[in-house]
mmCIF file of C-alpha atoms in Angstrom:
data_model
loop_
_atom_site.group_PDB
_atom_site.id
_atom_site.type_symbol
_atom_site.label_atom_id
_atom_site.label_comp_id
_atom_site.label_asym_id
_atom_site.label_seq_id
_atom_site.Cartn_x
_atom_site.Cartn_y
_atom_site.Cartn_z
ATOM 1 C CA UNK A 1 38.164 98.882 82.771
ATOM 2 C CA UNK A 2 38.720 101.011 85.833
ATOM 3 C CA UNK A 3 39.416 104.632 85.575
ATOM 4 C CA UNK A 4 42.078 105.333 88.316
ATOM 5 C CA UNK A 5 41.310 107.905 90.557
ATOM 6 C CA UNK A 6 43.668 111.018 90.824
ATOM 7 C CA UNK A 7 46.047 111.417 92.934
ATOM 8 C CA UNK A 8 44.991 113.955 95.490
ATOM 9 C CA UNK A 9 46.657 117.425 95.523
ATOM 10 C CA UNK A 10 50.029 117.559 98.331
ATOM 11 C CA UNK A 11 48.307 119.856 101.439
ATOM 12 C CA UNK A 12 50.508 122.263 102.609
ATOM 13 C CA UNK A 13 52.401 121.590 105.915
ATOM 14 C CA UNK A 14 50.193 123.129 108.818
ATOM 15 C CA UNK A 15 51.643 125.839 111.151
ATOM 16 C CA UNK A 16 52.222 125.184 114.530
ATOM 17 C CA UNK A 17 50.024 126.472 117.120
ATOM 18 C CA UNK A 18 49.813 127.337 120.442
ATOM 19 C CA UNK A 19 47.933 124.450 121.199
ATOM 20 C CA UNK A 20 49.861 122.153 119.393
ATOM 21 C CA UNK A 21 52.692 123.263 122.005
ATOM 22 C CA UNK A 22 50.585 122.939 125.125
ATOM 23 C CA UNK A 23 50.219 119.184 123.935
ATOM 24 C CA UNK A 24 53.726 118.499 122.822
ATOM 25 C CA UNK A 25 54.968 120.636 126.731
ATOM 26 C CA UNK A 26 52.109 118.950 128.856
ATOM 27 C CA UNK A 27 51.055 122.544 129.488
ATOM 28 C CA UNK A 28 47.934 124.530 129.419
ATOM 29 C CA UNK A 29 47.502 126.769 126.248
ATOM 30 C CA UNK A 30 47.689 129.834 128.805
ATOM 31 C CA UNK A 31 50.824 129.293 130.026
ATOM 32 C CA UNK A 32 52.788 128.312 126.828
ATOM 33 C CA UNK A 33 51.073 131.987 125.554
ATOM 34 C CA UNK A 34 52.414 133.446 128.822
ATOM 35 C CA UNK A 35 56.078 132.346 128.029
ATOM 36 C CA UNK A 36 56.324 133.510 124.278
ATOM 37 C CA UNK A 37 54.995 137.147 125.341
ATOM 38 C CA UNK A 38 57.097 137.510 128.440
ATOM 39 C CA UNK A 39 54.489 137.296 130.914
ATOM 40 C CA UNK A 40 55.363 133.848 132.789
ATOM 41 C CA UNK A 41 56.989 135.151 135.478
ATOM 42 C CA UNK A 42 53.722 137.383 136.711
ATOM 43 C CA UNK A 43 51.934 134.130 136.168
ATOM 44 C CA UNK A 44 54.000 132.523 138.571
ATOM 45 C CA UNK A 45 54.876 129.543 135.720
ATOM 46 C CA UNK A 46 58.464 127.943 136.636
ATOM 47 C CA UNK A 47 61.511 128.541 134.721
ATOM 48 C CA UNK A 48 62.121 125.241 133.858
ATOM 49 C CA UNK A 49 58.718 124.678 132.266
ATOM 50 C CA UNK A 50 59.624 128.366 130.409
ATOM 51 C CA UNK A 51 62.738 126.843 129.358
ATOM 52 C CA UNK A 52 61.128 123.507 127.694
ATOM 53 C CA UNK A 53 58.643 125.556 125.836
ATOM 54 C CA UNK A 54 60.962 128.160 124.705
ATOM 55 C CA UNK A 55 63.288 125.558 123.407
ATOM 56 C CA UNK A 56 60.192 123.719 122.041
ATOM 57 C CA UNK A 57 58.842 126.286 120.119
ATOM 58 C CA UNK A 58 62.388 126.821 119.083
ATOM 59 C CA UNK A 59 62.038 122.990 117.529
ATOM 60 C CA UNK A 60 58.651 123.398 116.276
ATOM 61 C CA UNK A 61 60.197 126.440 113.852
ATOM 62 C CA UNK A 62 57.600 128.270 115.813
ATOM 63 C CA UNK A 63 57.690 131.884 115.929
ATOM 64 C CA UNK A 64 55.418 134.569 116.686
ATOM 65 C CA UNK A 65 56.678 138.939 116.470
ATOM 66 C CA UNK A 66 55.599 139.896 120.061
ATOM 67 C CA UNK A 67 56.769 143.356 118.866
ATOM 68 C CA UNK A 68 54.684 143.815 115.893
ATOM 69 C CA UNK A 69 51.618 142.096 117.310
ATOM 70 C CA UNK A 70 51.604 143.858 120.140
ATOM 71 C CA UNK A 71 51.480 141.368 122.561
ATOM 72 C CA UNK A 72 54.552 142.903 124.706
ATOM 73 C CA UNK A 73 52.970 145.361 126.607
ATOM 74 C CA UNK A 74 55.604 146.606 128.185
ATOM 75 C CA UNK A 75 59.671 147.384 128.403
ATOM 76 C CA UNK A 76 61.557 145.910 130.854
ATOM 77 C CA UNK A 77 64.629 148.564 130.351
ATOM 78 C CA UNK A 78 67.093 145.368 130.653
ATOM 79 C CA UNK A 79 69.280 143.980 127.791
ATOM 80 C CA UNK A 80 71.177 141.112 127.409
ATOM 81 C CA UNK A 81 74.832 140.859 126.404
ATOM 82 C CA UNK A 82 76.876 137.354 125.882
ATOM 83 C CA UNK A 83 81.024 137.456 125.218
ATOM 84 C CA UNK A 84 82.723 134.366 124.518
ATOM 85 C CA UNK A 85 85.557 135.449 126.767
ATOM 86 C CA UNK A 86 86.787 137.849 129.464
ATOM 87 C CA UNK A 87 90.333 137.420 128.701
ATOM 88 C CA UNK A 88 91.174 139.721 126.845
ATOM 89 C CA UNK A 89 91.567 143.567 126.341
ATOM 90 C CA UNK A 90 89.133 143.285 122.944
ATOM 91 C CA UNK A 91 86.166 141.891 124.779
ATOM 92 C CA UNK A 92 87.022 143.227 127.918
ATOM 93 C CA UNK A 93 86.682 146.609 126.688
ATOM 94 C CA UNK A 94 83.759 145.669 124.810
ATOM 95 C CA UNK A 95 82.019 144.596 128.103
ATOM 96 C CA UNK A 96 82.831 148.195 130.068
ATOM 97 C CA UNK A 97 81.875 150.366 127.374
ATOM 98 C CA UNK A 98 78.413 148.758 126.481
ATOM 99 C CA UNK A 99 77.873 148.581 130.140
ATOM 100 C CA UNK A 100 78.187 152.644 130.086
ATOM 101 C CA UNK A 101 76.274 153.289 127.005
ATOM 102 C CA UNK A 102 73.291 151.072 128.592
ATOM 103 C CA UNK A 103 72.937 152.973 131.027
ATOM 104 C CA UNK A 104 73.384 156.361 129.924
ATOM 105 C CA UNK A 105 70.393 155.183 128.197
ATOM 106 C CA UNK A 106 68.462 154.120 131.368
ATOM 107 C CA UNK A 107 69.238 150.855 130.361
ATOM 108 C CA UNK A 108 70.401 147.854 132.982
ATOM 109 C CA UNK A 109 72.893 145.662 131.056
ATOM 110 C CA UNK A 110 73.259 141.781 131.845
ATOM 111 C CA UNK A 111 76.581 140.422 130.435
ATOM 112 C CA UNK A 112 77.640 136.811 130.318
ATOM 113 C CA UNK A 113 80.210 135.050 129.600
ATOM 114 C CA UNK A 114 79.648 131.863 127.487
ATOM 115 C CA UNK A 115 83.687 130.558 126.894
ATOM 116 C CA UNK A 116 83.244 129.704 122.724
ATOM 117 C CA UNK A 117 80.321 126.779 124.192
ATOM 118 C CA UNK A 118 77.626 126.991 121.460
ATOM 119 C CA UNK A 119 75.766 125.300 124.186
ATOM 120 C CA UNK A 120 76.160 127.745 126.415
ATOM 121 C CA UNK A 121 75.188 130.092 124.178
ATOM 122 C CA UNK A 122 71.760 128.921 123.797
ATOM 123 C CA UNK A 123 71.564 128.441 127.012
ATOM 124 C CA UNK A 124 72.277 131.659 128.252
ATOM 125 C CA UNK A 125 70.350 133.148 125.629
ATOM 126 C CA UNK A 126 67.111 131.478 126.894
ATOM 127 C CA UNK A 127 68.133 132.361 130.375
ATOM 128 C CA UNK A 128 68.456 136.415 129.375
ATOM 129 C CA UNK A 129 64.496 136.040 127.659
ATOM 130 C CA UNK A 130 63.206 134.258 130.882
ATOM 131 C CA UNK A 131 64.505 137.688 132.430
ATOM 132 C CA UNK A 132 62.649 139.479 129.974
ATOM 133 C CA UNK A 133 65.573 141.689 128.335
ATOM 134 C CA UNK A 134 63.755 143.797 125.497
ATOM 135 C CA UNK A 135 66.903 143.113 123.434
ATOM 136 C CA UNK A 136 69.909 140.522 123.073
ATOM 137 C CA UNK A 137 73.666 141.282 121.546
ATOM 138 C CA UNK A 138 75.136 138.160 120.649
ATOM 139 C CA UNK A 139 79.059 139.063 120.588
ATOM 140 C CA UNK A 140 81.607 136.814 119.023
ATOM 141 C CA UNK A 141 78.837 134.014 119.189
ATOM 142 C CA UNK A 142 79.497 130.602 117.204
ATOM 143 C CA UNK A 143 75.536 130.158 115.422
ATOM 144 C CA UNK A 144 74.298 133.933 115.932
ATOM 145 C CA UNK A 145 71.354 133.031 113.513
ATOM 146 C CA UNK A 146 70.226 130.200 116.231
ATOM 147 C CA UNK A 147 70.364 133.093 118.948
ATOM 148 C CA UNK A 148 68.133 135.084 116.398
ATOM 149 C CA UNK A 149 65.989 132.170 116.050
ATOM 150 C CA UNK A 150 65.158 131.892 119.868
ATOM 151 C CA UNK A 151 64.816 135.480 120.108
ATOM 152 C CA UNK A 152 62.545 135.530 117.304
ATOM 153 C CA UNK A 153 60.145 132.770 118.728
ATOM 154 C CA UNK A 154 59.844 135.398 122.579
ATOM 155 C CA UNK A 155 59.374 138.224 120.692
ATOM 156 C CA UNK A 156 62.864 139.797 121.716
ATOM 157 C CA UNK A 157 65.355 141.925 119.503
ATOM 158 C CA UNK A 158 68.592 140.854 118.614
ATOM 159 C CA UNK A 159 72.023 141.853 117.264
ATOM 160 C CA UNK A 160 75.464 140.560 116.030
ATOM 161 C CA UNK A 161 78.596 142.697 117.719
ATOM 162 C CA UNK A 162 82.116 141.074 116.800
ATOM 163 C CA UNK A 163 81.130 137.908 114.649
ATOM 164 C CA UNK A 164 78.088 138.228 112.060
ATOM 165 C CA UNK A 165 74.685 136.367 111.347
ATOM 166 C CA UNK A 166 72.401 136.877 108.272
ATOM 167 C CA UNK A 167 68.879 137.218 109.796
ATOM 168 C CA UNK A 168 70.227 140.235 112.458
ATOM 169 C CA UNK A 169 71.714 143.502 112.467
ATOM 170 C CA UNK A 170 75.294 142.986 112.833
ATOM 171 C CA UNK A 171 78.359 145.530 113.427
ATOM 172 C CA UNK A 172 82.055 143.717 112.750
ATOM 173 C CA UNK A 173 85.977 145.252 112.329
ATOM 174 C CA UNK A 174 86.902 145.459 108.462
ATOM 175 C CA UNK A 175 88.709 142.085 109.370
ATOM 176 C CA UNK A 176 89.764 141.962 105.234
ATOM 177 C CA UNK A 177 91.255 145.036 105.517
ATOM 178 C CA UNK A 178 92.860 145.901 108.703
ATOM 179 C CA UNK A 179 94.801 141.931 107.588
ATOM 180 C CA UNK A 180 95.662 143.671 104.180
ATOM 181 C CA UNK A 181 97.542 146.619 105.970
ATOM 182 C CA UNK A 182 98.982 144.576 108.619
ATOM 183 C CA UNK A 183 100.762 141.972 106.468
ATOM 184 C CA UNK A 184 101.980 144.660 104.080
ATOM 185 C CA UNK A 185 103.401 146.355 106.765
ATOM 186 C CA UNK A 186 105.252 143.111 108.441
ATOM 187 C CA UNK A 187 106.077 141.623 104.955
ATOM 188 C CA UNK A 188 107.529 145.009 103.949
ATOM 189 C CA UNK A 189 109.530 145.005 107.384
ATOM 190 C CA UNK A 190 110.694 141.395 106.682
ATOM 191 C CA UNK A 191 111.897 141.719 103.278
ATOM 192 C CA UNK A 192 115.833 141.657 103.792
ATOM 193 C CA UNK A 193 115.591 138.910 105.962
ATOM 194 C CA UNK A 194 113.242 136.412 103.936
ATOM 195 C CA UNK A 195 114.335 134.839 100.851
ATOM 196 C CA UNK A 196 112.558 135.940 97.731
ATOM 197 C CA UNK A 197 108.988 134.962 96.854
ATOM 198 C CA UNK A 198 108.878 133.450 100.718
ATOM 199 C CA UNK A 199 105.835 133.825 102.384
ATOM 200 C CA UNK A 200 105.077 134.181 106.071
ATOM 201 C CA UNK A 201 103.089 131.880 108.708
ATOM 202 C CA UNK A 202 99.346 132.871 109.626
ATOM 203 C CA UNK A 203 98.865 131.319 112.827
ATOM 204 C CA UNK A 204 95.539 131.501 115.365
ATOM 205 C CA UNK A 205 91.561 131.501 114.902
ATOM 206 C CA UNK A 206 89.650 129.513 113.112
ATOM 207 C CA UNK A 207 89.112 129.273 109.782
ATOM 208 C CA UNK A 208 85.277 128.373 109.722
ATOM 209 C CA UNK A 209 84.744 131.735 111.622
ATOM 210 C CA UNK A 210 83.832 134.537 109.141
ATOM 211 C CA UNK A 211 86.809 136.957 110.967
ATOM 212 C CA UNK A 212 89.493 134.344 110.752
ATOM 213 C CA UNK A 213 88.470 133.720 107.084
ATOM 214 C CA UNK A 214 88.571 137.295 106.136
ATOM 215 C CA UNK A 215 91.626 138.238 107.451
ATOM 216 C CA UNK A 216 93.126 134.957 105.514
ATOM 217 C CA UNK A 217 91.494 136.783 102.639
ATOM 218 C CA UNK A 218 93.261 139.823 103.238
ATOM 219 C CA UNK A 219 96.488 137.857 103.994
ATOM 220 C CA UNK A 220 96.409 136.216 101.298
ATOM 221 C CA UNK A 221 95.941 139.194 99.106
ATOM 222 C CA UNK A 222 98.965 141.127 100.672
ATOM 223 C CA UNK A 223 100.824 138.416 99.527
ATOM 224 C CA UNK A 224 99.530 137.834 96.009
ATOM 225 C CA UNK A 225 100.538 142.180 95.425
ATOM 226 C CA UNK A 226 104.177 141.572 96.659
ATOM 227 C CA UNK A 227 104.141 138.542 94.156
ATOM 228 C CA UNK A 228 104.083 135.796 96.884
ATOM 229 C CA UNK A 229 102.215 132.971 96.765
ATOM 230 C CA UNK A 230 100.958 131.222 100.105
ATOM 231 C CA UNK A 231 101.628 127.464 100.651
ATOM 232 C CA UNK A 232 98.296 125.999 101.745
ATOM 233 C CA UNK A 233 101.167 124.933 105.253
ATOM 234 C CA UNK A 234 101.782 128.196 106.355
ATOM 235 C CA UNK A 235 97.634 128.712 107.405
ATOM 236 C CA UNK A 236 97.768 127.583 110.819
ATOM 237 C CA UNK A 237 94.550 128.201 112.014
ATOM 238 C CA UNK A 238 94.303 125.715 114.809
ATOM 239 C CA UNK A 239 92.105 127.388 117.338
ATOM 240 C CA UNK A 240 93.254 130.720 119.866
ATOM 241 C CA UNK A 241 94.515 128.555 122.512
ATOM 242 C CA UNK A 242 98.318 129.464 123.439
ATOM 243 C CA UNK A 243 99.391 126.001 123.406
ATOM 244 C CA UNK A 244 97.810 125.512 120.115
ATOM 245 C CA UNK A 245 100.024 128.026 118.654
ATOM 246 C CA UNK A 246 102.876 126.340 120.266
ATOM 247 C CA UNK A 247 102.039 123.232 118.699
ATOM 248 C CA UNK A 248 101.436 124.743 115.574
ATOM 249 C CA UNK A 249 104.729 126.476 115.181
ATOM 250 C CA UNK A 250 106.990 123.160 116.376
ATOM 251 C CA UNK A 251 105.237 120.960 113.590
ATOM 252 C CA UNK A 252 105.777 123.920 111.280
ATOM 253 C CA UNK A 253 109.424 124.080 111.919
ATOM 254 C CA UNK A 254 110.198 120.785 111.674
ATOM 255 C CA UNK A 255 108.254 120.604 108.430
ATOM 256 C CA UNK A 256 110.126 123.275 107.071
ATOM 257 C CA UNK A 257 113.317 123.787 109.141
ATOM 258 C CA UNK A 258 114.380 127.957 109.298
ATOM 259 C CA UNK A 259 111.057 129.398 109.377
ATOM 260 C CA UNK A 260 110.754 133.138 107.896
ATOM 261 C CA UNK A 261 111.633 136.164 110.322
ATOM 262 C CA UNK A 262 108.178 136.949 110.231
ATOM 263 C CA UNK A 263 104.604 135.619 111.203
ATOM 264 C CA UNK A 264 100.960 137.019 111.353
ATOM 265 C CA UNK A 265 99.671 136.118 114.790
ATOM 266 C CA UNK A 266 95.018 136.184 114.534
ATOM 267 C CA UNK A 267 94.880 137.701 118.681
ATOM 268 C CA UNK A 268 96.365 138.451 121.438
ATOM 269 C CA UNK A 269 95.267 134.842 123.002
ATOM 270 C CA UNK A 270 97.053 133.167 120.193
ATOM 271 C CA UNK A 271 100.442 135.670 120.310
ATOM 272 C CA UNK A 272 101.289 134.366 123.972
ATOM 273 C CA UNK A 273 101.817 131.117 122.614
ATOM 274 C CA UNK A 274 103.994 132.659 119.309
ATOM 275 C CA UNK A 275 105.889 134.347 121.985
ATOM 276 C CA UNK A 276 106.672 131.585 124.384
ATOM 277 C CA UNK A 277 107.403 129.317 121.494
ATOM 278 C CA UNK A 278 110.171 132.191 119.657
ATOM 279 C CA UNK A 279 111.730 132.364 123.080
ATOM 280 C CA UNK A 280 111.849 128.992 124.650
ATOM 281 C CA UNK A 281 112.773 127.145 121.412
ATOM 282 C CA UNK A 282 115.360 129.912 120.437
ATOM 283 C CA UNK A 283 114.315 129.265 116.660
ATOM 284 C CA UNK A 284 115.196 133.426 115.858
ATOM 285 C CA UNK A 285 118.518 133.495 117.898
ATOM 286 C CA UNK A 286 118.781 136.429 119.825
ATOM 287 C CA UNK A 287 116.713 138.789 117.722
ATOM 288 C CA UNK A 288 112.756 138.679 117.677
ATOM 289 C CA UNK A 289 110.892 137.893 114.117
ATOM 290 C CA UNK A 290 108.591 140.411 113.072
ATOM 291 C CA UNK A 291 105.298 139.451 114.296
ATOM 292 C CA UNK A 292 101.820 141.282 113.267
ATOM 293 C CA UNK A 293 98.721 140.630 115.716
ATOM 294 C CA UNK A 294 95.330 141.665 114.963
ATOM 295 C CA UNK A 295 93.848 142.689 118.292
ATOM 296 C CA UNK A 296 95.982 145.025 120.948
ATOM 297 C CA UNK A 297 97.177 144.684 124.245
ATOM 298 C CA UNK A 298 99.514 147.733 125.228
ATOM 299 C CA UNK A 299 101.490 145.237 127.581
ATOM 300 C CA UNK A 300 102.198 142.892 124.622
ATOM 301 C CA UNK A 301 103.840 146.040 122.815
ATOM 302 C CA UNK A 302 106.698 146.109 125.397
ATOM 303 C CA UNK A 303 107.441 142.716 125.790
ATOM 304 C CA UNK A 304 108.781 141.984 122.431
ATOM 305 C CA UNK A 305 110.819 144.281 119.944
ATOM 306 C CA UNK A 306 109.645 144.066 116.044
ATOM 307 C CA UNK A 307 106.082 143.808 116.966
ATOM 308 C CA UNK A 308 102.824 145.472 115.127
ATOM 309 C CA UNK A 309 99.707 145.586 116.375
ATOM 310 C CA UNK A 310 95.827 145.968 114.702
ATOM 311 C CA UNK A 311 93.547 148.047 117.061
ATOM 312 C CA UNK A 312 89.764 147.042 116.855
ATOM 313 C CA UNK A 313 87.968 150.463 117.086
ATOM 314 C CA UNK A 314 85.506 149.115 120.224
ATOM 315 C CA UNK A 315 83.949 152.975 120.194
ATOM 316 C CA UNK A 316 83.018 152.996 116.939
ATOM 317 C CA UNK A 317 81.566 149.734 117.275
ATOM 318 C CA UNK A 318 79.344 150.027 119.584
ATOM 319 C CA UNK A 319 78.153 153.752 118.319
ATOM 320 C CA UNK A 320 76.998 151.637 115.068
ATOM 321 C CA UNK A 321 75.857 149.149 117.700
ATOM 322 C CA UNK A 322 73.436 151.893 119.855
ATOM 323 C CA UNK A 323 72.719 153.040 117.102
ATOM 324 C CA UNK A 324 71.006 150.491 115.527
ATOM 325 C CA UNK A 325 69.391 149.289 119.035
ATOM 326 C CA UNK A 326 67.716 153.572 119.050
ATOM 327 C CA UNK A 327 66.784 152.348 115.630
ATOM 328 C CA UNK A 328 62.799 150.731 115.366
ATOM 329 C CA UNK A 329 63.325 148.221 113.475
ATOM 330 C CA UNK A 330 66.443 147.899 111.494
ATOM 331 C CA UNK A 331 66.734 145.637 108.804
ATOM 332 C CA UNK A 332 69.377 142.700 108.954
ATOM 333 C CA UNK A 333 72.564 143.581 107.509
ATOM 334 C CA UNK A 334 76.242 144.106 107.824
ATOM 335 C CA UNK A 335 78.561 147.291 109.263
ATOM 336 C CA UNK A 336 81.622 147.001 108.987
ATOM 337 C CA UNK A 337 84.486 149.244 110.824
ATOM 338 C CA UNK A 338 87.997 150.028 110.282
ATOM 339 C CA UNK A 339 90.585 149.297 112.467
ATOM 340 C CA UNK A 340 94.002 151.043 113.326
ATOM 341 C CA UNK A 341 97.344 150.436 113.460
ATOM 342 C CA UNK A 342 98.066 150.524 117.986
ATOM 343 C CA UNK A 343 100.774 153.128 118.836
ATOM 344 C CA UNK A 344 104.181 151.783 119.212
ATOM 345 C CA UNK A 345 104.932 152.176 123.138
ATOM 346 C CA UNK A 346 106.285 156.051 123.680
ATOM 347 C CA UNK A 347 105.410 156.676 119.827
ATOM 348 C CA UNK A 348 102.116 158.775 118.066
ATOM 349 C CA UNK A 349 98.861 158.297 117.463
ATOM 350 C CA UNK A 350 97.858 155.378 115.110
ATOM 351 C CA UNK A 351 96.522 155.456 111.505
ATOM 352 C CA UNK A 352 94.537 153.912 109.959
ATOM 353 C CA UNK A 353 94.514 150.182 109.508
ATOM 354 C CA UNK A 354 94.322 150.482 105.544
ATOM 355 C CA UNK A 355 95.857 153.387 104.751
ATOM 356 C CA UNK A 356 99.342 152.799 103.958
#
């Protein structure tokens, strides 16, 4: 009788190399080293071929710390910024002031703009390594953990501004709570002109985003204090196109006929479809709902009466933000930073987002 052999031990997966990239590229060893320590460009290596071994590395679950290895021998003073829109007050504002903290900080900043594409995002993240930026800030960016990926593999720095990741530093708004004190505030407003127990519409975002989801959380849970609880119909969160809102709103009504004189509206993109809609459909009559919005725009404020607005402290973000980048080597985690209650056009200052 045969004694079967054993079974040999599993061997552990081996790690990729640089040469296992020069064969997978078609490249020489040298250059794929030149590209993952930021040298390519001296080397006169083009971008494309920079570009296919970035993103093969990327594929390969290669990465290699530049930083801690040493292998980055020197700063290039630029950093890298992508917004997912110019649109708006909250991300313009975002843009100007990190422009003028960069440089204060002999620092050259390179914005782009990357419209909610998550392949655009990639691909304007590559694009900002092949220029060497010593550090990225993905803001409002749909996968920030694949930016930090790709940065990881060149040997660049990278943080979350806006919208969070787990494997970067990453500075947000309070989202739960500035929703909290905004839908007390419009609920409490609304009361003698919503029947009993009737809860309000959330309308804009997206409900897979962590912000959106939070300040559903926080909706939500004004709600369940005032002893209302939220049909699973009146989360609309279709998107922050205006048209979506529109949309949104006319299947809501007919769904539902009168809808409450009141409505939490997720931006300022979103509110100038809840606007158009309460005007052109003439659902309210002659006097506005009360609408909440979480994000400000001072010209929004004067266009409709009944209106309350959640300010996004962009300062204090981007403090937390430099911070962090003066910082050698912060660990990931999360910041998180109140927001306020806008001024009412002609009125005071505004408190706290929380504190009533």
């Amino acid at each position: 009788m045969t004694t079967p052999r054993p079974k040999p031990a599993p061997t552990r997966a081996r790690r990729t190399t640089i040469y296992d990239l020069a064969v997978l590229v078609g490249a020489s060893p040298t250059a794929v080293s030149a590209v993952l320590n930021g040298t390519w460009k001296k080397r006169r290596i083009s971008a494309s071929l920079a570009e296919r071994i970035t993103r093969t590395a990327e594929e390969q679950g290669y990465a290699l710390n530049l930083q801690a290895s040493g292998l980055r021998r020197e700063k290039s003073r630029l950093i890298g910024m992508i917004v997912p829109k110019y649109d708006n007050r909250y991300f313009g504002s975002i843009v100007e002031r990190f422009e003028a903290m960069a440089r204060a900080r002999e620092l050259f900043p390179i914005i782009t703009c990357t419209m909610r594409d998550p392949a655009l995002e990639i691909q304007a993240a590559r694009e900002m390594i092949s220029h060497q930026v010593d550090c990225l800030i993905a803001t409002g960016a749909t996968d920030p953990d694949r930016i930090t990926a790709i940065c990881e593999a060149a040997g660049v720095r990278s943080l979350n501004l806006d919208l969070p990741g787990s494997r970067a530093p990453s500075v947000i708004s309070d989202n739960f709570g500035g929703a909290l004190a905004l839908t007390r505030r419009i609920l409490a407003a609304s009361a003698s002109q919503r029947h009993r127990g009737e809860p309000i519409p959330f309308i804009g975002g997206r409900a897979s985003d962590h912000n959106t989801s939070e300040r559903i959380r926080g909706f939500r849970a004004a709600h369940e204090e005032a002893g209302i609880i939220v049909d699973e119909t009146m989360i609309l969160a279709t998107g922050y196109a205006p048209d979506r809102a529109i949309t949104a709103l006319e299947v809501l009504a007919k769904r539902r006929g009168q809808l409450p004189r009141a409505i939490f509206v997720n931006s300022t993109i979103a509110l100038e479809g809840v606007l158009h809609w309460t005007r052109s459909s003439g659902h309210f009559g002659s006097v506005a709902p009360h609408v909440g919005c979480f994000d400000w725009d001072p010209l929004a404020a004067v266009l409709t009466e009944n209106i309350v607005m959640v300010q996004q402290d962009v300062p204090a973000m981007l403090e937390a933000l430099f911070r962090l980048i003066d910082a050698d080597d912060p660990a990931p985690g999360l910041s998180e930073i109140p927001t306020h209650f806008a001024p009412q056009p002609f009125a005071g200052t505004a408190a706290t987002a929380g504190a009533d």
